[in-house]
mmCIF file of C-alpha atoms in Angstrom:
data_model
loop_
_atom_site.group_PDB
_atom_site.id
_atom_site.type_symbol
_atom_site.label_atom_id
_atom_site.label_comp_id
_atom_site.label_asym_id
_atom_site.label_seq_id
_atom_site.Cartn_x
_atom_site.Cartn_y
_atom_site.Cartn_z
ATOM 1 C CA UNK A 1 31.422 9.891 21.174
ATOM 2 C CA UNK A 2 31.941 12.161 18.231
ATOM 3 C CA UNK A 3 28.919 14.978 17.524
ATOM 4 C CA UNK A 4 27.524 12.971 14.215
ATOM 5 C CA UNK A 5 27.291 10.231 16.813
ATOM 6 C CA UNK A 6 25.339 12.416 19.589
ATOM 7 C CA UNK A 7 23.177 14.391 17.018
ATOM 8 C CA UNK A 8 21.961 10.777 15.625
ATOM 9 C CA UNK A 9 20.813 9.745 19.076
ATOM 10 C CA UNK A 10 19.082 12.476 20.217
ATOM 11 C CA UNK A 11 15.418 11.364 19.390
ATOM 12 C CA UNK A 12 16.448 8.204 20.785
ATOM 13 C CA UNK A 13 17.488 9.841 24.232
ATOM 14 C CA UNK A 14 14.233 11.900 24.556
ATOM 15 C CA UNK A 15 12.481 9.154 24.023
ATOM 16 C CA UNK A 16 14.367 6.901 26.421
ATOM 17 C CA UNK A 17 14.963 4.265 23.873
ATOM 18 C CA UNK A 18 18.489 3.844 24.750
ATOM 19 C CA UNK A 19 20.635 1.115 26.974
ATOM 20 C CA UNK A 20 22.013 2.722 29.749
ATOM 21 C CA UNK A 21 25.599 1.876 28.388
ATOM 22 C CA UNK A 22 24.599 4.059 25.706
ATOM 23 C CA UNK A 23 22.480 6.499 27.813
ATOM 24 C CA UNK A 24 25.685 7.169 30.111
ATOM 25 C CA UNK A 25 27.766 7.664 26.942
ATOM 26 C CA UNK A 26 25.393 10.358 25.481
ATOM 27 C CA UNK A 27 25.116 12.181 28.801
ATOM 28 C CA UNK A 28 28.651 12.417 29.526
ATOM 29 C CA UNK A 29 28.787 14.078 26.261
ATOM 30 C CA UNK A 30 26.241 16.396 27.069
ATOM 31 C CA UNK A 31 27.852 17.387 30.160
ATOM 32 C CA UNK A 32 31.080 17.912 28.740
ATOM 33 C CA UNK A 33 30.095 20.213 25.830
ATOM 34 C CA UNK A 34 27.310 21.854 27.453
ATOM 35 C CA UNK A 35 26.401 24.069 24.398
ATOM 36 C CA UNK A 36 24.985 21.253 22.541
ATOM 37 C CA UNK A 37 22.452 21.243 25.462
ATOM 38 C CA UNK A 38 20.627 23.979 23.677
ATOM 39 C CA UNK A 39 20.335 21.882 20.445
ATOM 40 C CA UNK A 40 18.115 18.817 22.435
ATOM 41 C CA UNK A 41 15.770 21.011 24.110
ATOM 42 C CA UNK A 42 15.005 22.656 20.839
ATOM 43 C CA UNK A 43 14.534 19.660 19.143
ATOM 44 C CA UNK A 44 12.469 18.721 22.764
ATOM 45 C CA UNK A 45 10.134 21.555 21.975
ATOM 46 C CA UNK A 46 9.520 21.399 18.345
ATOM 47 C CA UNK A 47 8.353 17.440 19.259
ATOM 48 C CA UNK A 48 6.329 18.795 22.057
ATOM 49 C CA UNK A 49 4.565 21.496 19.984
ATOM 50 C CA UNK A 50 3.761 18.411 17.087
ATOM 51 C CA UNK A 51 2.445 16.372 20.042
ATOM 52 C CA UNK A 52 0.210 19.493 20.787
ATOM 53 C CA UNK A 53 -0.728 20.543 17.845
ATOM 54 C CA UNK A 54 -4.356 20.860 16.887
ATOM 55 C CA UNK A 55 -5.596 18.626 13.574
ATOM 56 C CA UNK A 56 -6.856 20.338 10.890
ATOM 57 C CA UNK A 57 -10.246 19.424 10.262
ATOM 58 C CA UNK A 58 -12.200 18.282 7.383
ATOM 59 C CA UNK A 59 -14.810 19.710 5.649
ATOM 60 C CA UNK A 60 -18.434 20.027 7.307
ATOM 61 C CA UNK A 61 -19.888 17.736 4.995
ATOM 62 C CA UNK A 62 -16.967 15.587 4.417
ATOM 63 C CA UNK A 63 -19.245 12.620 6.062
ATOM 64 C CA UNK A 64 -22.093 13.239 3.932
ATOM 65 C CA UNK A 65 -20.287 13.611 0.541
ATOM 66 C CA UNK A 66 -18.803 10.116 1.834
ATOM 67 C CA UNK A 67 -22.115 8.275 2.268
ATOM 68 C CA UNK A 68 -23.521 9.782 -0.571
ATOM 69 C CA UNK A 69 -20.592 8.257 -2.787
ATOM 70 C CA UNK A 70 -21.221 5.089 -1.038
ATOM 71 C CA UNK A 71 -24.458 4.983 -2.019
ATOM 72 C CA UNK A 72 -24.349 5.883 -5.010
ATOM 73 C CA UNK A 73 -21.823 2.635 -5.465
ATOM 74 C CA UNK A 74 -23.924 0.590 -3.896
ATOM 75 C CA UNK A 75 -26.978 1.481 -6.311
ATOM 76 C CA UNK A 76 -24.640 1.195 -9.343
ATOM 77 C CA UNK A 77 -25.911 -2.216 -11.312
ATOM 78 C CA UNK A 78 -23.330 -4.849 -11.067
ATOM 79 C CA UNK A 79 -22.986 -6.369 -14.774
ATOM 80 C CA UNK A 80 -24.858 -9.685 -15.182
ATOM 81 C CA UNK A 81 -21.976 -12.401 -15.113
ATOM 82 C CA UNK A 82 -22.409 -16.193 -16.113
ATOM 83 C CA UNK A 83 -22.424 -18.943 -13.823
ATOM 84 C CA UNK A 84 -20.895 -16.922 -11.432
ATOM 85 C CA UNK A 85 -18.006 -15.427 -14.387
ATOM 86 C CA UNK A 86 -17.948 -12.092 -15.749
ATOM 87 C CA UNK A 87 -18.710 -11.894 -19.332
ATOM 88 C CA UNK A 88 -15.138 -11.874 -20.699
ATOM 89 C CA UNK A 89 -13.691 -14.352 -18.390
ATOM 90 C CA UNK A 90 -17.098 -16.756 -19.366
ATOM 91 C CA UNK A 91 -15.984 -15.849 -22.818
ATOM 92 C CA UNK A 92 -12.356 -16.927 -22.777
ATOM 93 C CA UNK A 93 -13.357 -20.118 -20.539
ATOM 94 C CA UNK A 94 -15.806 -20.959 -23.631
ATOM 95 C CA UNK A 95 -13.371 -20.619 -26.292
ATOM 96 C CA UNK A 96 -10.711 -22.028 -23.954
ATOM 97 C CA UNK A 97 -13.134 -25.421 -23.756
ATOM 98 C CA UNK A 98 -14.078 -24.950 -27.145
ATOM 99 C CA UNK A 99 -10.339 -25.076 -28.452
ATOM 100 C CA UNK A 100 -9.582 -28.438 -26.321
ATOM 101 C CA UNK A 101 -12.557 -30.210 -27.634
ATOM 102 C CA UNK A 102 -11.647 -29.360 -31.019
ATOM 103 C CA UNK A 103 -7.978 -30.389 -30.650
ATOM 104 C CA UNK A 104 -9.135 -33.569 -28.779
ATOM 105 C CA UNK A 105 -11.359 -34.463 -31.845
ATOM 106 C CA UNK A 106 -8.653 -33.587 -33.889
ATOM 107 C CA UNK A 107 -6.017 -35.658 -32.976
ATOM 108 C CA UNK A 108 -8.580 -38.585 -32.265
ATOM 109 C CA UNK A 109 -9.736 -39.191 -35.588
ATOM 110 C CA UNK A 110 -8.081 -42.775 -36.843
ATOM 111 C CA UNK A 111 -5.894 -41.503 -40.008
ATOM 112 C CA UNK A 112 -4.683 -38.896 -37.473
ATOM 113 C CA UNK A 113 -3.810 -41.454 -34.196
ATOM 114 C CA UNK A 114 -0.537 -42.690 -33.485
ATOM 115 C CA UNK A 115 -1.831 -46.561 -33.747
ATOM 116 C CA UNK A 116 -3.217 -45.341 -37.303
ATOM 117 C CA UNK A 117 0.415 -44.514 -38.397
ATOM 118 C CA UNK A 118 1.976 -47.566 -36.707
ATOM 119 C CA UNK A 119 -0.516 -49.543 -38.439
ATOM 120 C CA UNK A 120 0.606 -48.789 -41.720
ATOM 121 C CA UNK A 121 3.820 -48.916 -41.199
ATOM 122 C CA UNK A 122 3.121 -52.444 -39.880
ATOM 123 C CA UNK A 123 1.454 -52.402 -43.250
ATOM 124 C CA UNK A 124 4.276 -51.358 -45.231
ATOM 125 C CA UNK A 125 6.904 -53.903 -43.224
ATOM 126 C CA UNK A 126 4.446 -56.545 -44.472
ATOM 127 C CA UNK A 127 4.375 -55.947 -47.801
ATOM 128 C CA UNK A 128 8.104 -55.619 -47.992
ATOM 129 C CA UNK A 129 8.607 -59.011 -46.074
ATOM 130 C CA UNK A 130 6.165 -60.521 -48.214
ATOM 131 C CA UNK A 131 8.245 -59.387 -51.446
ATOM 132 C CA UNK A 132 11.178 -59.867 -50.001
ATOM 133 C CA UNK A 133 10.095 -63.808 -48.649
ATOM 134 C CA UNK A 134 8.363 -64.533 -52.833
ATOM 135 C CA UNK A 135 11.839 -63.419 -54.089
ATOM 136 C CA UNK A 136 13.822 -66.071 -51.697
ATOM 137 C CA UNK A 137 11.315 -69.017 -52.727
ATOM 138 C CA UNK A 138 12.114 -67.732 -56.363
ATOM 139 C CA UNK A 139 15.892 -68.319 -55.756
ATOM 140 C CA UNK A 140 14.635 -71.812 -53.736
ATOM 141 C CA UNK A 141 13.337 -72.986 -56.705
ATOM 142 C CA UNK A 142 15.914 -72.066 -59.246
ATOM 143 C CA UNK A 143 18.888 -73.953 -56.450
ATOM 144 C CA UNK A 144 16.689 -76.892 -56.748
ATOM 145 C CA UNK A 145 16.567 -77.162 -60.485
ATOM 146 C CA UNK A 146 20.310 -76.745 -60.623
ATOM 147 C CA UNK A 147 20.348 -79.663 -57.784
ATOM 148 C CA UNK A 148 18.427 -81.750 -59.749
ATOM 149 C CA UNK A 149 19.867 -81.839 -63.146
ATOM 150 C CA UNK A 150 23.351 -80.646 -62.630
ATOM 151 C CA UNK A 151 23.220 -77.759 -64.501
ATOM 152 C CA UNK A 152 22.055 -73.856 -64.523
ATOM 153 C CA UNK A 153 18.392 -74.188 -65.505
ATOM 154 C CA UNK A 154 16.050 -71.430 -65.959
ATOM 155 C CA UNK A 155 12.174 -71.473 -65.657
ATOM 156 C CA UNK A 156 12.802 -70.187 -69.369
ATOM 157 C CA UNK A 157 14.117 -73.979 -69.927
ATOM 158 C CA UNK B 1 -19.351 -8.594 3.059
ATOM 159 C CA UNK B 2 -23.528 -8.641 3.487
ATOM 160 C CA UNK B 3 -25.720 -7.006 0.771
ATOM 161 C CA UNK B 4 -28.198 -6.076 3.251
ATOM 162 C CA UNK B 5 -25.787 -3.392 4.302
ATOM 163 C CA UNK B 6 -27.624 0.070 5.190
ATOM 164 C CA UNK B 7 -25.939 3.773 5.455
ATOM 165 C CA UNK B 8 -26.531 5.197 8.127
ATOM 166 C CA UNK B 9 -26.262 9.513 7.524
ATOM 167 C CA UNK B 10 -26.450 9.167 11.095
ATOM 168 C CA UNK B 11 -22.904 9.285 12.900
ATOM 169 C CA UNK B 12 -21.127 6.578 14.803
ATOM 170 C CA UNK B 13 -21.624 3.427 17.512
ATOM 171 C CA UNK B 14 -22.461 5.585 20.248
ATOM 172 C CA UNK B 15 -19.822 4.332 22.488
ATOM 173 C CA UNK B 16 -18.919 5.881 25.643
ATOM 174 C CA UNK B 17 -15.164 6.814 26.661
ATOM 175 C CA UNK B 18 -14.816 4.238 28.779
ATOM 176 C CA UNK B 19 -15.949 1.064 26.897
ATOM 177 C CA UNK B 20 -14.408 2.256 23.457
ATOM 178 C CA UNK B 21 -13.942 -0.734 21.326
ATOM 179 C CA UNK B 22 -10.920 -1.213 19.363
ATOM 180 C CA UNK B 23 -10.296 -0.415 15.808
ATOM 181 C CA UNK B 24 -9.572 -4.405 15.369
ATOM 182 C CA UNK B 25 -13.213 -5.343 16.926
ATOM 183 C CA UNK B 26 -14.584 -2.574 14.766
ATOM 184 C CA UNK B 27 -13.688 -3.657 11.797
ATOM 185 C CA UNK B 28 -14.269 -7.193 12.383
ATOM 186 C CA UNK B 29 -18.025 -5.744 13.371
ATOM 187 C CA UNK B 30 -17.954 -4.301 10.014
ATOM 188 C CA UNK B 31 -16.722 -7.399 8.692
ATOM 189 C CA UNK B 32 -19.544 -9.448 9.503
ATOM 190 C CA UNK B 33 -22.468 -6.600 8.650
ATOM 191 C CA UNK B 34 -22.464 -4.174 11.838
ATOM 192 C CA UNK B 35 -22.598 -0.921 9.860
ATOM 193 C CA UNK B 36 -22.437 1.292 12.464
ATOM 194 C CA UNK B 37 -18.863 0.082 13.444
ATOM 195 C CA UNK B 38 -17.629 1.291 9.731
ATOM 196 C CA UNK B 39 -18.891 4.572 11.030
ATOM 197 C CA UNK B 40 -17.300 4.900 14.081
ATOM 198 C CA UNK B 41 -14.061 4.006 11.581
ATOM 199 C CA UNK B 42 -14.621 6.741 9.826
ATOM 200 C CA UNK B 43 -15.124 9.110 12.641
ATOM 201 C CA UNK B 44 -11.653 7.964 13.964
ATOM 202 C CA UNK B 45 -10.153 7.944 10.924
ATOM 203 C CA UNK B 46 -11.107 10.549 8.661
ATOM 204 C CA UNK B 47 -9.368 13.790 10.456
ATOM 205 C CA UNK B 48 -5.760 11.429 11.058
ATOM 206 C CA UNK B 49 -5.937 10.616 7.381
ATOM 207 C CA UNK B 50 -6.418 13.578 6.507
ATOM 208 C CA UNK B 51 -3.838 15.393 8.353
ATOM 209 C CA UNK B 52 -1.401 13.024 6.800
ATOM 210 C CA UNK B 53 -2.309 13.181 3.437
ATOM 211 C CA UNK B 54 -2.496 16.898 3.540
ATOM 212 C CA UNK B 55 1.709 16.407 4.172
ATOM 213 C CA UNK B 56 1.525 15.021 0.587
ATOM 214 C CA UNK B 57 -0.348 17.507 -1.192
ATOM 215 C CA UNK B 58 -0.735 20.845 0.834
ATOM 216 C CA UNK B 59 -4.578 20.830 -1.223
ATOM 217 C CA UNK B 60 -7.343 20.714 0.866
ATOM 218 C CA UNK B 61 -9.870 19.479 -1.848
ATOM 219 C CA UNK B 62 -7.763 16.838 -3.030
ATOM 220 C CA UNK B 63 -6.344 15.571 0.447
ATOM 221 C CA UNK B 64 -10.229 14.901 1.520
ATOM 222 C CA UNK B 65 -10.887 13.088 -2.177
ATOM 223 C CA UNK B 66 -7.822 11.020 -1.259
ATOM 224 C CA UNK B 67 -9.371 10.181 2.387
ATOM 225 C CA UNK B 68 -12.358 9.539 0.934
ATOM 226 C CA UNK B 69 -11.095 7.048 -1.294
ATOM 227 C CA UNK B 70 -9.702 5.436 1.180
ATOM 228 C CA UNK B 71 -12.238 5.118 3.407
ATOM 229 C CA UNK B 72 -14.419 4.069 0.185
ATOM 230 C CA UNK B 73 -12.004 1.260 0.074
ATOM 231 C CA UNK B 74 -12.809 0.331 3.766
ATOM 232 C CA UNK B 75 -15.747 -0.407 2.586
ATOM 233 C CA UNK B 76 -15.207 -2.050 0.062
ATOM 234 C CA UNK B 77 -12.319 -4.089 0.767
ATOM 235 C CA UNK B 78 -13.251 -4.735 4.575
ATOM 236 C CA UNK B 79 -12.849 -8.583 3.865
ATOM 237 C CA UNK B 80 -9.182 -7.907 2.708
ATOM 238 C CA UNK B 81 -7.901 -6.902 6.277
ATOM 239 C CA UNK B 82 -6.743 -9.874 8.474
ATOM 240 C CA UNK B 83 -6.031 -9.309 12.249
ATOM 241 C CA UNK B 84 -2.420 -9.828 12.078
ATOM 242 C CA UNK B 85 -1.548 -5.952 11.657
ATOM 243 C CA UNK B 86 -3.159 -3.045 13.606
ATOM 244 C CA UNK B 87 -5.861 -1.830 11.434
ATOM 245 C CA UNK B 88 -4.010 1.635 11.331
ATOM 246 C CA UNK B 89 -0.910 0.402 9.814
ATOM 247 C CA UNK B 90 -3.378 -1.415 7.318
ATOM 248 C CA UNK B 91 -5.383 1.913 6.546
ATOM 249 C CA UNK B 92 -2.572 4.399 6.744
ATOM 250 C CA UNK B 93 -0.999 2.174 3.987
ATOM 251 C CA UNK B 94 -4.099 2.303 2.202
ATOM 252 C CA UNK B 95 -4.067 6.255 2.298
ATOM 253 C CA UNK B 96 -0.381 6.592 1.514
ATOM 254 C CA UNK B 97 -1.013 4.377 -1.646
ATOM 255 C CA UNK B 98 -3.521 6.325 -2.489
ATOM 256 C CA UNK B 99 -1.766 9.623 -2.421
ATOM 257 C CA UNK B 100 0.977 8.241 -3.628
ATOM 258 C CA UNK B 101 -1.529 7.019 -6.865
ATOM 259 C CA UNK B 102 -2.784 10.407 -6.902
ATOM 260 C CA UNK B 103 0.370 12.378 -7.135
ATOM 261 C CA UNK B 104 1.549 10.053 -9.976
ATOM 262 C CA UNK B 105 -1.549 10.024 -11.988
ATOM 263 C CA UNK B 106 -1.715 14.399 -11.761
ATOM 264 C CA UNK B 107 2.230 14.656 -11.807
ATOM 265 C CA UNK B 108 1.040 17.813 -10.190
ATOM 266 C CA UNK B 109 3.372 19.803 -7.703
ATOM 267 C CA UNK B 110 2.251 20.768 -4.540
ATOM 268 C CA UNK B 111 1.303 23.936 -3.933
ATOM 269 C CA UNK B 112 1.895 26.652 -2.445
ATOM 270 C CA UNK B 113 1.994 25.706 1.866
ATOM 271 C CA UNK B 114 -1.256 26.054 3.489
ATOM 272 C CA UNK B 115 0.254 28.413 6.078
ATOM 273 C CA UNK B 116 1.300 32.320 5.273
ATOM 274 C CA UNK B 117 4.657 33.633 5.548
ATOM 275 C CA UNK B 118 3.778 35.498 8.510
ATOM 276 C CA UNK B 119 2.553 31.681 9.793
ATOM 277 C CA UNK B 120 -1.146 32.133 9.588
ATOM 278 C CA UNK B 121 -2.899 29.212 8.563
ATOM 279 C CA UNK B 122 -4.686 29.281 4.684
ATOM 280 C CA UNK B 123 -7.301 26.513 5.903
ATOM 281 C CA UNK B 124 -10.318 27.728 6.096
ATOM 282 C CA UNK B 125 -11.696 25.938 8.966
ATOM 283 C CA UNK B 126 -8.942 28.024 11.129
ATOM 284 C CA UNK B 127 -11.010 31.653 9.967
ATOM 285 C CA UNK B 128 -13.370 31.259 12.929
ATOM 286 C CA UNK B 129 -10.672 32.192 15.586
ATOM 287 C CA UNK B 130 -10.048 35.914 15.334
ATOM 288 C CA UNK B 131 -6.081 37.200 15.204
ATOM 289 C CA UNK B 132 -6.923 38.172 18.874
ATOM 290 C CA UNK B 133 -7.877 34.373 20.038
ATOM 291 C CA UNK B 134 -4.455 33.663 18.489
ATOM 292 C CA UNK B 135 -2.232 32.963 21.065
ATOM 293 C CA UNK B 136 1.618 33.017 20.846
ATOM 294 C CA UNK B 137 1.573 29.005 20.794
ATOM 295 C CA UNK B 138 -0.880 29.180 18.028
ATOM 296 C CA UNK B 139 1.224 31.082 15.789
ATOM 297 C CA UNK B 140 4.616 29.059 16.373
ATOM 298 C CA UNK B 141 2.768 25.632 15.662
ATOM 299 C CA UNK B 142 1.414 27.102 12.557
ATOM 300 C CA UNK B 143 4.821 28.122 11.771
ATOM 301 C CA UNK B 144 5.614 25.098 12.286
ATOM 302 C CA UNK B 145 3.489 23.576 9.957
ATOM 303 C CA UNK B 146 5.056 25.699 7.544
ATOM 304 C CA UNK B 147 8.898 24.697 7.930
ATOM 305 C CA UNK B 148 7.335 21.108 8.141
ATOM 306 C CA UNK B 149 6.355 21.607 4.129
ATOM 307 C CA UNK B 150 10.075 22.601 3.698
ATOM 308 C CA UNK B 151 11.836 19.658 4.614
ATOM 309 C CA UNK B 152 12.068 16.801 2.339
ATOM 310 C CA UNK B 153 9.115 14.980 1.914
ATOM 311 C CA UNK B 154 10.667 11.145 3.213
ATOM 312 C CA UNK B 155 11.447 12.815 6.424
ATOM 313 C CA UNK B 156 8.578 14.701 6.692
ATOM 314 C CA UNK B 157 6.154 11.777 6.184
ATOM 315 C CA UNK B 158 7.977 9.778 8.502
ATOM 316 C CA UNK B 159 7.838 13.297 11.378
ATOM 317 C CA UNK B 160 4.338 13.636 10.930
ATOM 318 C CA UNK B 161 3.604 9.734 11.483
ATOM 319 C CA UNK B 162 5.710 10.073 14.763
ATOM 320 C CA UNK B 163 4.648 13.007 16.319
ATOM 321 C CA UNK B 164 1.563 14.014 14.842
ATOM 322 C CA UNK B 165 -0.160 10.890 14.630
ATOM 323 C CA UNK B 166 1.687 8.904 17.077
ATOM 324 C CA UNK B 167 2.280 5.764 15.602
ATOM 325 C CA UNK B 168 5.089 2.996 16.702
ATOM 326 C CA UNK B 169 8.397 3.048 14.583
ATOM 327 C CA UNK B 170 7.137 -0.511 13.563
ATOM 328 C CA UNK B 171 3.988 0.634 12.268
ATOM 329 C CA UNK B 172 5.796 3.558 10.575
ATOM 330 C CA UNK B 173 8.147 1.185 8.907
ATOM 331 C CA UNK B 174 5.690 -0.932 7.371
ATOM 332 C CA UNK B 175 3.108 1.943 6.528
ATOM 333 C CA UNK B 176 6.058 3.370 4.569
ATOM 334 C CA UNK B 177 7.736 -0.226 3.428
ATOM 335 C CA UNK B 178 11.285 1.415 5.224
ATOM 336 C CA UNK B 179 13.483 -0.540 7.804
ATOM 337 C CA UNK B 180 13.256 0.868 11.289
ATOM 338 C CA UNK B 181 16.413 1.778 11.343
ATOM 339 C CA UNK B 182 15.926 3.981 8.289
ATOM 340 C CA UNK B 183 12.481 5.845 9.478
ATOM 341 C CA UNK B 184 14.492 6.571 12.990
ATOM 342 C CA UNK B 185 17.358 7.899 10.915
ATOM 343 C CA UNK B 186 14.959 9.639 8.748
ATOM 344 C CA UNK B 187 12.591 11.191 12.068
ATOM 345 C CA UNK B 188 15.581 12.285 13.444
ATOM 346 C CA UNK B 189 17.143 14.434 10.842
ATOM 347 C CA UNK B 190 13.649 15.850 10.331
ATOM 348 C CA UNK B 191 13.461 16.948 13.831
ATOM 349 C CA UNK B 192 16.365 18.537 13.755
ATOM 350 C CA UNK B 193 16.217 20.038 10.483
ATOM 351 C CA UNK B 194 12.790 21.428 11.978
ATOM 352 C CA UNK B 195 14.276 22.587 15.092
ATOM 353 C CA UNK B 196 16.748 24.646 13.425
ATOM 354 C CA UNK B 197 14.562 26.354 11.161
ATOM 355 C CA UNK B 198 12.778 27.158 14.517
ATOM 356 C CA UNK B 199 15.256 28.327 16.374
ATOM 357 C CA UNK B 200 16.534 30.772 12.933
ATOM 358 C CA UNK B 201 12.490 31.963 13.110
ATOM 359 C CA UNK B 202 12.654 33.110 16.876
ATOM 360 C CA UNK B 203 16.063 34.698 16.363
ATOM 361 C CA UNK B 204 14.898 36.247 13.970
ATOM 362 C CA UNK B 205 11.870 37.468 15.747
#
């Protein structure tokens, strides 16, 4: 045991908090450099004289200023919350409420619903197939008048 | 906590020495109305917390605003405390937040030490004993006091929770949010930082 080793277990000797591996160790170093014997009952003392010492005390009326605080807390009037909210967080909560509803409507309405906007463009397919299906009977009919007379006809003919 | 709670100017449980209920039955007493159980609290409490604070501020007036706080919060936050810790770790934490609070908010120093160069005490509930009533003990725990505000303030906190108001290491760690290890480090080095200022102070003598 070197001396930074003994002078951090000194509190832990006088108060008997040690393993007696480690209690045998610090007292063999104790014995063998006595003058570090004066430096434990010192510190011995100045725990003893803490242990003794008398509290300082509070004021006489410490209790009474205390009560009287503790009243007056007591008698101070609460603000009035809202179905069991305070104001503000009733506030927020309403807008909060408000602001879903709103959105909700929002994106409800018909022209603004996703089935709206598949809708038309089921729409829009329709019209295009229906173009696209008058434009092959067009060409139908022109194949057949070729068919039937041998040669390129027009409607114009 | 019940509404129908009543003050009571009038001190404490009147409990004798031998059937002393705990502080954890206390405050659960307090917890479910009895108010006479927050006043025995405070009669336990109010001259530890204030002996502890005092560490952090050497001002009388503002150590007892700091206890009073505290033991404001008691009462108001009685629900809060749940019987897994001792109820002093739970309000010493309370007070050392608070002072700790305090002292931020005022960035104020502390003052001068409440004990004279020549080791007399400033505080004035100490006038009543004459110089003659002093005894030699007196003087060297009030000098005492005095080195105590000279040391650096994590080991004295951790000193004055040890050997003044004789709590565990455990409840001294968690008071102070420091590992054990740490705080027994820490009380150490304040002890023997104390006792050497002692032993300089007799020698000197």
């Amino acid at each position: 045991m070197n001396y930074n080793k003994f002078e951090d277990q000194i509190s832990d000797w006088i108060e008997n908090s040690m393993d007696i591996k480690q209690r045998k160790e610090f007292e063999k170093f104790l014995s063998e450099n006595p003058e570090y014997l004066s430096k434990v009952e010192s510190i011995k003392d100045v725990m003893n004289m803490m242990k003794d010492a008398p509290s300082l005390k509070t004021s006489e009326d410490f209790t009474k200023r205390l009560n009287e605080k503790i009243t007056s807390l007591k008698s101070e009037k609460k603000p009035m919350g809202i179905l069991g909210f305070s104001k503000r967080n009733f506030a927020y909560l309403t807008l909060s409420v408000l602001g879903i509803l709103l959105l909700s409507g929002y994106l409800l309405q018909p022209s603004f619903s996703s089935y709206s906007i598949v809708d038309e463009e089921t729409i829009d397919n329709n019209i295009d197939k229906e173009e696209i299906d008058k434009e092959s009977n067009e060409i139908n009919d022109i194949d057949i008048l070729n068919d039937v007379n041998g040669s390129f006809v027009t409607d114009k003919d | 906590m019940s509404q129908n709670l009543q003050i009571q100017l009038t001190g404490s449980l009147n409990m004798k020495d031998d059937f002393k209920l705990s502080d954890e039955k206390l405050i659960a007493l307090f917890q479910s109305g009895d108010i006479n159980a927050y006043n025995e609290l405070v009669e336990r409490y109010k001259e530890r917390l204030f002996n502890f604070v005092l560490r952090y501020f050497n001002n009388k007036e503002q150590a007892e605003d700091v206890v009073q706080d505290t033991l404001i919060k008691l009462y108001t936050h009685a629900s809060y405390y749940k019987n897994v810790a001792k109820f002093s770790t739970w309000i010493f934490t309370i007070a050392k937040n608070n002072a700790l609070t305090e002292l931020r908010k005022n960035k104020r120093k502390r003052t001068e030490s409440l004990w004279t160069e020549d080791g007399n005490p400033l505080d004035i509930n100490s006038k009543e004993q004459s110089l003659d009533q002093k005894t030699h003990n007196e003087f060297a725990i009030n000098q005492l006091n005095r080195f105590l505000d000279e040391i650096p303030e994590n080991f004295r906190m951790a000193v004055v929770l040890r050997d003044f108001q004789e709590l565990s290491y455990d409840e001294i760690s968690k008071i102070l949010e420091i590992p054990i290890g740490t705080i027994k480090s820490r009380i150490n080095r304040g002890r023997i930082q104390l006792a050497e200022k002692m032993k300089h102070f007799k020698e000197q003598k």
